[in-house]
Coordinates of C-alpha atoms and ligand atoms in Angstrom, one line a residue:
X1 CA 0.0 0.0 0.0
X2 CA 2.7 2.5 1.1
X3 CA 4.6 1.9 -2.2
X4 CA 1.5 2.5 -4.4
X5 CA 0.6 5.6 -2.4
X6 CA 4.1 6.9 -3.0
X7 CA 3.8 6.2 -6.8
X8 CA 0.5 8.0 -6.9
X9 CA 2.0 10.9 -4.9
X10 CA 4.8 11.3 -7.3
X11 CA 2.4 11.3 -10.3
X12 CA 0.4 14.0 -8.5
X13 CA 3.5 16.1 -7.9
X14 CA 4.2 16.0 -11.6
X15 CA 1.0 17.8 -12.6
X16 CA 1.2 20.6 -10.0
X17 CA 2.7 23.0 -12.5
X18 CA -0.3 22.7 -14.8
X19 CA -2.6 24.2 -12.2
X20 CA -2.9 27.5 -10.3
X21 CA -3.9 28.4 -6.7
X22 CA -7.2 30.2 -6.3
X23 CA -6.9 34.0 -6.3
X24 CA -10.5 35.1 -6.5
X25 CA -10.4 35.0 -2.7
X26 CA -7.1 37.0 -2.4
X27 CA -6.0 35.3 0.8
X28 CA -6.1 31.9 -0.8
X29 CA -3.6 33.3 -3.4
X30 CA -0.9 33.2 -0.7
X31 CA -0.9 29.4 -0.6
X32 CA 2.2 27.6 -1.8
X33 CA 1.4 25.9 -5.0
X34 CA 3.9 23.1 -4.5
X35 CA 2.4 22.0 -1.2
X36 CA 1.2 18.4 -1.3
X37 CA 0.1 16.0 1.4
X38 CA -1.9 12.9 1.8
X39 CA -3.3 10.9 4.6
X40 CA -5.1 7.5 4.3
X41 CA -6.7 5.9 7.3
X42 CA -8.2 2.4 7.2
X43 CA -10.9 0.9 9.3
X44 CA -8.5 -1.7 10.6
X45 CA -6.4 1.1 12.1
X46 CA -3.6 1.6 9.6
X47 CA -2.4 5.1 8.7
X48 CA -0.4 6.1 5.7
X49 CA 0.9 9.6 5.3
X50 CA 3.1 11.6 3.0
X51 CA 4.1 15.2 2.5
X52 CA 2.2 18.2 4.0
X53 CA -0.6 16.1 5.5
X54 CA -0.6 18.1 8.8
X55 CA -0.5 21.6 7.1
X56 CA -3.6 23.7 7.9
X57 CA -5.7 25.1 5.0
X58 CA -9.3 26.3 4.7
X59 CA -11.8 23.6 4.1
X60 CA -13.9 25.7 1.6
X61 CA -16.5 23.7 -0.3
X62 CA -15.8 20.5 1.7
X63 CA -17.8 22.2 4.5
X64 CA -20.8 21.7 2.2
X65 CA -20.9 18.1 3.2
X66 CA -20.9 19.0 6.9
X67 CA -23.6 21.6 6.5
X68 CA -25.8 19.2 4.5
X69 CA -25.3 16.5 7.2
X70 CA -26.3 18.9 9.9
X71 CA -29.2 20.3 7.9
X72 CA -30.7 16.8 7.2
X73 CA -30.2 15.9 10.9
X74 CA -31.9 19.0 12.2
X75 CA -34.5 20.0 9.6
X76 CA -35.2 16.6 8.1
X77 CA -34.7 15.1 4.7
X78 CA -38.0 16.3 3.3
X79 CA -37.5 19.9 4.3
X80 CA -33.9 20.1 3.0
X81 CA -34.8 18.5 -0.4
X82 CA -37.8 20.8 -0.8
X83 CA -35.3 23.6 -0.9
X84 CA -32.4 22.1 -2.8
X85 CA -32.2 19.5 -5.6
X86 CA -29.9 16.4 -5.9
X87 CA -28.9 16.6 -9.6
X88 CA -25.4 17.5 -10.9
X89 CA -25.5 21.0 -12.4
X90 CA -22.9 20.7 -15.1
X91 CA -22.0 24.4 -14.4
X92 CA -19.2 25.9 -12.3
X93 CA -19.6 25.9 -8.5
X94 CA -20.5 29.6 -8.3
X95 CA -22.7 29.8 -11.3
X96 CA -26.1 31.4 -11.1
X97 CA -27.3 31.1 -14.7
X98 CA -28.9 27.7 -14.3
X99 CA -30.6 28.9 -11.1
X100 CA -32.2 31.8 -12.8
X101 CA -33.0 30.3 -16.2
X102 CA -33.5 26.6 -15.9
X103 CA -34.6 25.8 -12.4
X104 CA -36.2 27.3 -9.3
X105 CA -34.2 25.2 -6.9
X106 CA -30.4 25.1 -6.6
X107 CA -29.3 21.9 -8.4
X108 CA -27.6 20.3 -5.5
X109 CA -26.1 21.1 -2.0
X110 CA -22.5 20.8 -3.2
X111 CA -22.4 24.0 -5.2
X112 CA -22.6 27.5 -3.8
X113 CA -26.3 28.1 -4.4
X114 CA -27.2 24.8 -2.7
X115 CA -24.8 25.3 0.3
X116 CA -26.1 28.9 0.8
X117 CA -29.5 27.3 1.0
X118 CA -28.5 24.6 3.6
X119 CA -26.8 27.4 5.6
X120 CA -30.0 29.4 5.6
X121 CA -31.8 26.3 6.9
X122 CA -29.3 26.0 9.7
X123 CA -29.3 29.6 10.8
X124 CA -32.3 29.4 13.2
X125 CA -30.9 26.4 15.0
X126 CA -27.1 26.5 14.8
X127 CA -24.5 29.3 15.6
X128 CA -21.2 29.1 13.8
X129 CA -19.7 27.9 17.1
X130 CA -22.2 25.0 17.1
X131 CA -21.2 24.1 13.5
X132 CA -17.5 24.4 14.5
X133 CA -18.0 21.9 17.3
X134 CA -19.9 19.6 15.0
X135 CA -17.0 19.8 12.5
X136 CA -14.4 19.1 15.2
X137 CA -16.4 16.0 16.1
X138 CA -16.9 14.6 12.6
X139 CA -13.3 15.4 11.6
X140 CA -12.0 14.1 15.0
X141 CA -9.8 17.2 15.2
X142 CA -10.1 19.5 18.2
X143 CA -7.7 22.0 16.7
X144 CA -9.9 23.3 13.9
X145 CA -10.5 27.0 14.2
X146 CA -11.8 29.7 11.8
X147 CA -9.1 31.4 9.7
X148 CA -10.1 35.0 10.2
X149 CA -7.9 36.4 7.4
X150 CA -9.5 34.0 4.8
X151 CA -13.0 34.8 6.2
X152 CA -12.5 38.5 5.9
X153 CA -10.9 38.2 2.5
X154 CA -13.8 36.2 1.2
X155 CA -16.4 38.5 2.7
X156 CA -14.8 41.5 1.0
X157 CA -15.0 39.6 -2.3
X158 CA -18.4 38.0 -1.9
X159 CA -20.4 39.9 -4.5
X160 CA -21.1 36.8 -6.5
X161 CA -22.2 34.7 -3.5
X162 CA -24.3 37.6 -2.3
X163 CA -25.9 37.8 -5.7
X164 CA -26.7 34.1 -5.6
X165 CA -28.2 34.5 -2.1
X166 CA -30.4 37.5 -3.1
X167 CA -31.6 35.5 -6.1
X168 CA -32.5 32.6 -3.8
X169 CA -34.2 35.0 -1.5
X170 CA -36.2 36.5 -4.4
X171 CA -37.5 33.0 -5.1
X172 CA -38.4 32.3 -1.5
X173 CA -35.7 29.6 -1.1
X174 CA -33.6 31.4 1.4
X175 CA -35.9 32.4 4.3
X176 CA -33.7 33.5 7.1
X177 CA -31.9 36.5 5.7
X178 CA -29.2 36.8 3.1
X179 CA -26.6 38.3 5.5
X180 CA -26.9 35.6 8.2
X181 CA -26.9 32.8 5.7
X182 CA -23.9 34.2 3.8
X183 CA -22.0 34.8 7.1
X184 CA -22.6 31.2 8.3
X185 CA -21.7 29.8 4.9
X186 CA -18.5 31.8 4.6
X187 CA -17.4 31.1 8.1
X188 CA -17.9 27.4 7.5
X189 CA -15.7 27.7 4.4
X190 CA -13.0 29.4 6.4
X191 CA -12.4 26.5 8.9
X192 CA -8.8 25.4 9.0
X193 CA -8.3 21.6 8.6
X194 CA -5.6 19.2 7.5
X195 CA -5.5 16.3 5.1
X196 CA -5.6 14.2 8.2
X197 CA -8.8 15.8 9.5
X198 CA -10.4 15.1 6.0
X199 CA -9.2 11.5 6.1
X200 CA -10.9 11.2 9.5
X201 CA -14.2 12.6 8.2
X202 CA -14.0 10.3 5.1
X203 CA -13.3 7.4 7.4
X204 CA -16.4 8.2 9.5
X205 CA -18.5 8.2 6.3
X206 CA -16.8 5.0 5.1
X207 CA -17.9 3.5 8.5
X208 CA -21.5 4.4 8.0
X209 CA -21.4 7.4 10.4
X210 CA -20.0 5.4 13.3
X211 CA -16.8 6.8 14.9
X212 CA -14.0 4.3 14.4
X213 CA -12.5 5.7 17.6
X214 CA -15.2 5.0 20.2
X215 CA -17.9 3.3 18.1
X216 CA -20.4 6.1 18.8
X217 CA -22.8 6.9 16.0
X218 CA -22.3 10.5 14.9
X219 CA -24.4 10.5 11.7
X220 CA -27.5 8.5 10.9
X221 CA -26.9 5.7 8.5
X222 CA -29.6 6.9 6.0
X223 CA -28.1 10.4 6.0
X224 CA -24.6 9.0 5.4
X225 CA -26.0 7.2 2.4
X226 CA -27.4 10.4 1.1
X227 CA -24.1 12.3 1.6
X228 CA -22.0 9.7 -0.1
X229 CA -24.4 9.5 -3.1
X230 CA -24.4 13.3 -3.5
X231 CA -20.6 13.4 -3.2
X232 CA -20.3 10.8 -5.9
X233 CA -22.6 12.6 -8.3
X234 CA -22.0 16.2 -7.5
X235 CA -18.9 16.5 -5.2
X236 CA -16.4 17.6 -7.9
X237 CA -18.7 20.3 -9.5
X238 CA -18.8 20.1 -13.3
X239 CA -16.0 17.6 -13.2
X240 CA -18.1 15.1 -11.2
X241 CA -18.9 12.8 -14.1
X242 CA -15.4 12.4 -15.4
X243 CA -14.1 12.0 -11.9
X244 CA -16.6 9.3 -11.2
X245 CA -15.6 7.4 -14.3
X246 CA -11.8 7.7 -13.6
X247 CA -11.8 7.4 -9.8
X248 CA -15.1 6.1 -8.8
X249 CA -15.1 7.2 -5.1
X250 CA -17.5 9.6 -3.4
X251 CA -15.4 12.7 -3.0
X252 CA -15.5 16.4 -2.3
X253 CA -13.1 19.1 -3.1
X254 CA -12.6 22.7 -2.0
X255 CA -10.8 25.7 -3.6
X256 CA -8.4 25.8 -0.6
X257 CA -6.9 22.7 -2.1
X258 CA -8.5 20.0 0.0
X259 CA -9.9 16.8 -1.3
X260 CA -11.5 13.9 0.6
X261 CA -12.5 10.5 -0.7
X262 CA -14.4 7.6 0.8
X263 CA -13.4 4.0 0.2
X264 CA -16.6 2.6 1.5
X265 CA -16.3 0.2 4.4
X266 CA -12.5 0.4 4.1
X267 CA -10.8 3.7 4.4
X268 CA -10.8 7.5 4.3
X269 CA -8.5 9.6 2.2
X270 CA -7.6 13.3 2.7
X271 CA -5.4 15.3 0.4
X272 CA -4.0 18.8 0.4
X273 CA -2.8 20.3 -2.9
X274 CA -3.7 23.9 -3.5
X275 CA -2.8 24.0 -7.2
X276 CA -6.2 23.8 -8.9
X277 CA -7.5 22.7 -12.3
X278 CA -9.8 24.9 -14.3
X279 CA -12.9 23.6 -12.4
X280 CA -11.5 24.4 -9.0
X281 CA -10.4 20.9 -8.0
X282 CA -6.9 20.1 -6.7
X283 CA -5.0 19.1 -9.8
X284 CA -2.5 16.9 -8.0
X285 CA -5.2 15.5 -5.7
X286 CA -7.3 14.3 -8.7
X287 CA -4.2 12.7 -10.3
X288 CA -3.2 11.0 -7.1
X289 CA -6.7 9.5 -6.7
X290 CA -6.9 8.4 -10.3
X291 CA -3.5 6.6 -10.0
X292 CA -4.4 5.2 -6.6
X293 CA -7.8 4.0 -7.7
X294 CA -6.3 2.2 -10.8
X295 CA -3.4 0.7 -8.9
X296 CA -5.4 -0.4 -5.9
X297 CA -8.7 -1.2 -7.7
X298 CA -10.6 1.2 -5.5
X299 CA -13.3 2.1 -8.0
X300 CA -16.8 1.6 -6.5
X301 CA -17.6 -0.7 -9.4
X302 CA -14.5 -2.7 -9.5
X303 CA -14.1 -4.2 -6.1
X304 CA -11.6 -6.6 -5.1
X305 CA -10.8 -6.0 -1.4
X306 CA -8.2 -3.4 -0.6
X307 CA -4.7 -4.8 -0.2
X308 CA -3.0 -2.8 2.5
X309 CA 0.1 -4.9 2.8
Ligands
LIG401 N1 -15.9 29.7 -0.3 C1 -15.8 29.4 -1.6 C2 -16.8 30.1 -2.5 O1 -17.9 30.4 -2.0 C3 -16.0 27.9 -1.8 C4 -15.9 27.4 -3.2 C5 -15.2 26.1 -3.4 O2 -14.5 25.6 -2.6 N2 -15.4 25.6 -4.6 O3 -16.6 30.5 -3.6

């Protein structure tokens, strides 16, 4: 396993140059393009790491999975999916065209319009501190804090998300105020995690929502099934289809460079690589997962058992 991970890691490193760090949130532009880290944790307790797997970066869109989880738990499946769809959008993550022209609901909770909607559902019940506590729990990482610089930087440059939120409000989808929803959403995106925290979260999802540390159930089984399915179909924005073919693992990326993947019933993978492809996905992260999936037969629809020797 360690050898194959190393080969995949080297393949990932080779494509870093072809991508760019995000700059539309100026603070993210300060990231080191060459950083790369990976952490894999298996349900039988093995841990494989390489590179910058303990370096902190902002979770960005991966928080959309956490918000969706909390929203379904608190507001219920029916309420959440009366406000947001479950179809891939085929548009970029911060698009609003499809929302205005083609559909009255955000396509899915993994793009900005959908996550602003789940944030608005949470606003009456959860403060940001509550969401931070929930995130610490599911990521098994007590050291997660909000990165204030990234938060301010995004809030100063949030015209597009604000426009999406106002459009949603005009359609009656956001009910609890544009400002409060946008603030909660942006704070969630600004939480600092590591590749290891993401591997922990992915491992929790791989284990059907039961903590592998103390066997306590943190997320209902049915909700975990929903999260993994939506990650598989929508987690990589308008790259989700190609990624599902090439990698075949429920995954979620963020423009901070994070990427998490679930090897169901077996392992969680967390990656940090801030050089992004044109769709906003970690370019080295995608390459690593593609190589790893091929070498280790990880695709959901291949299935021999993972060989961790
Ligand atoms: N906070 C970012 C935004 O709203 C998250 C986007 C992402 O990670 N794709 O644009």
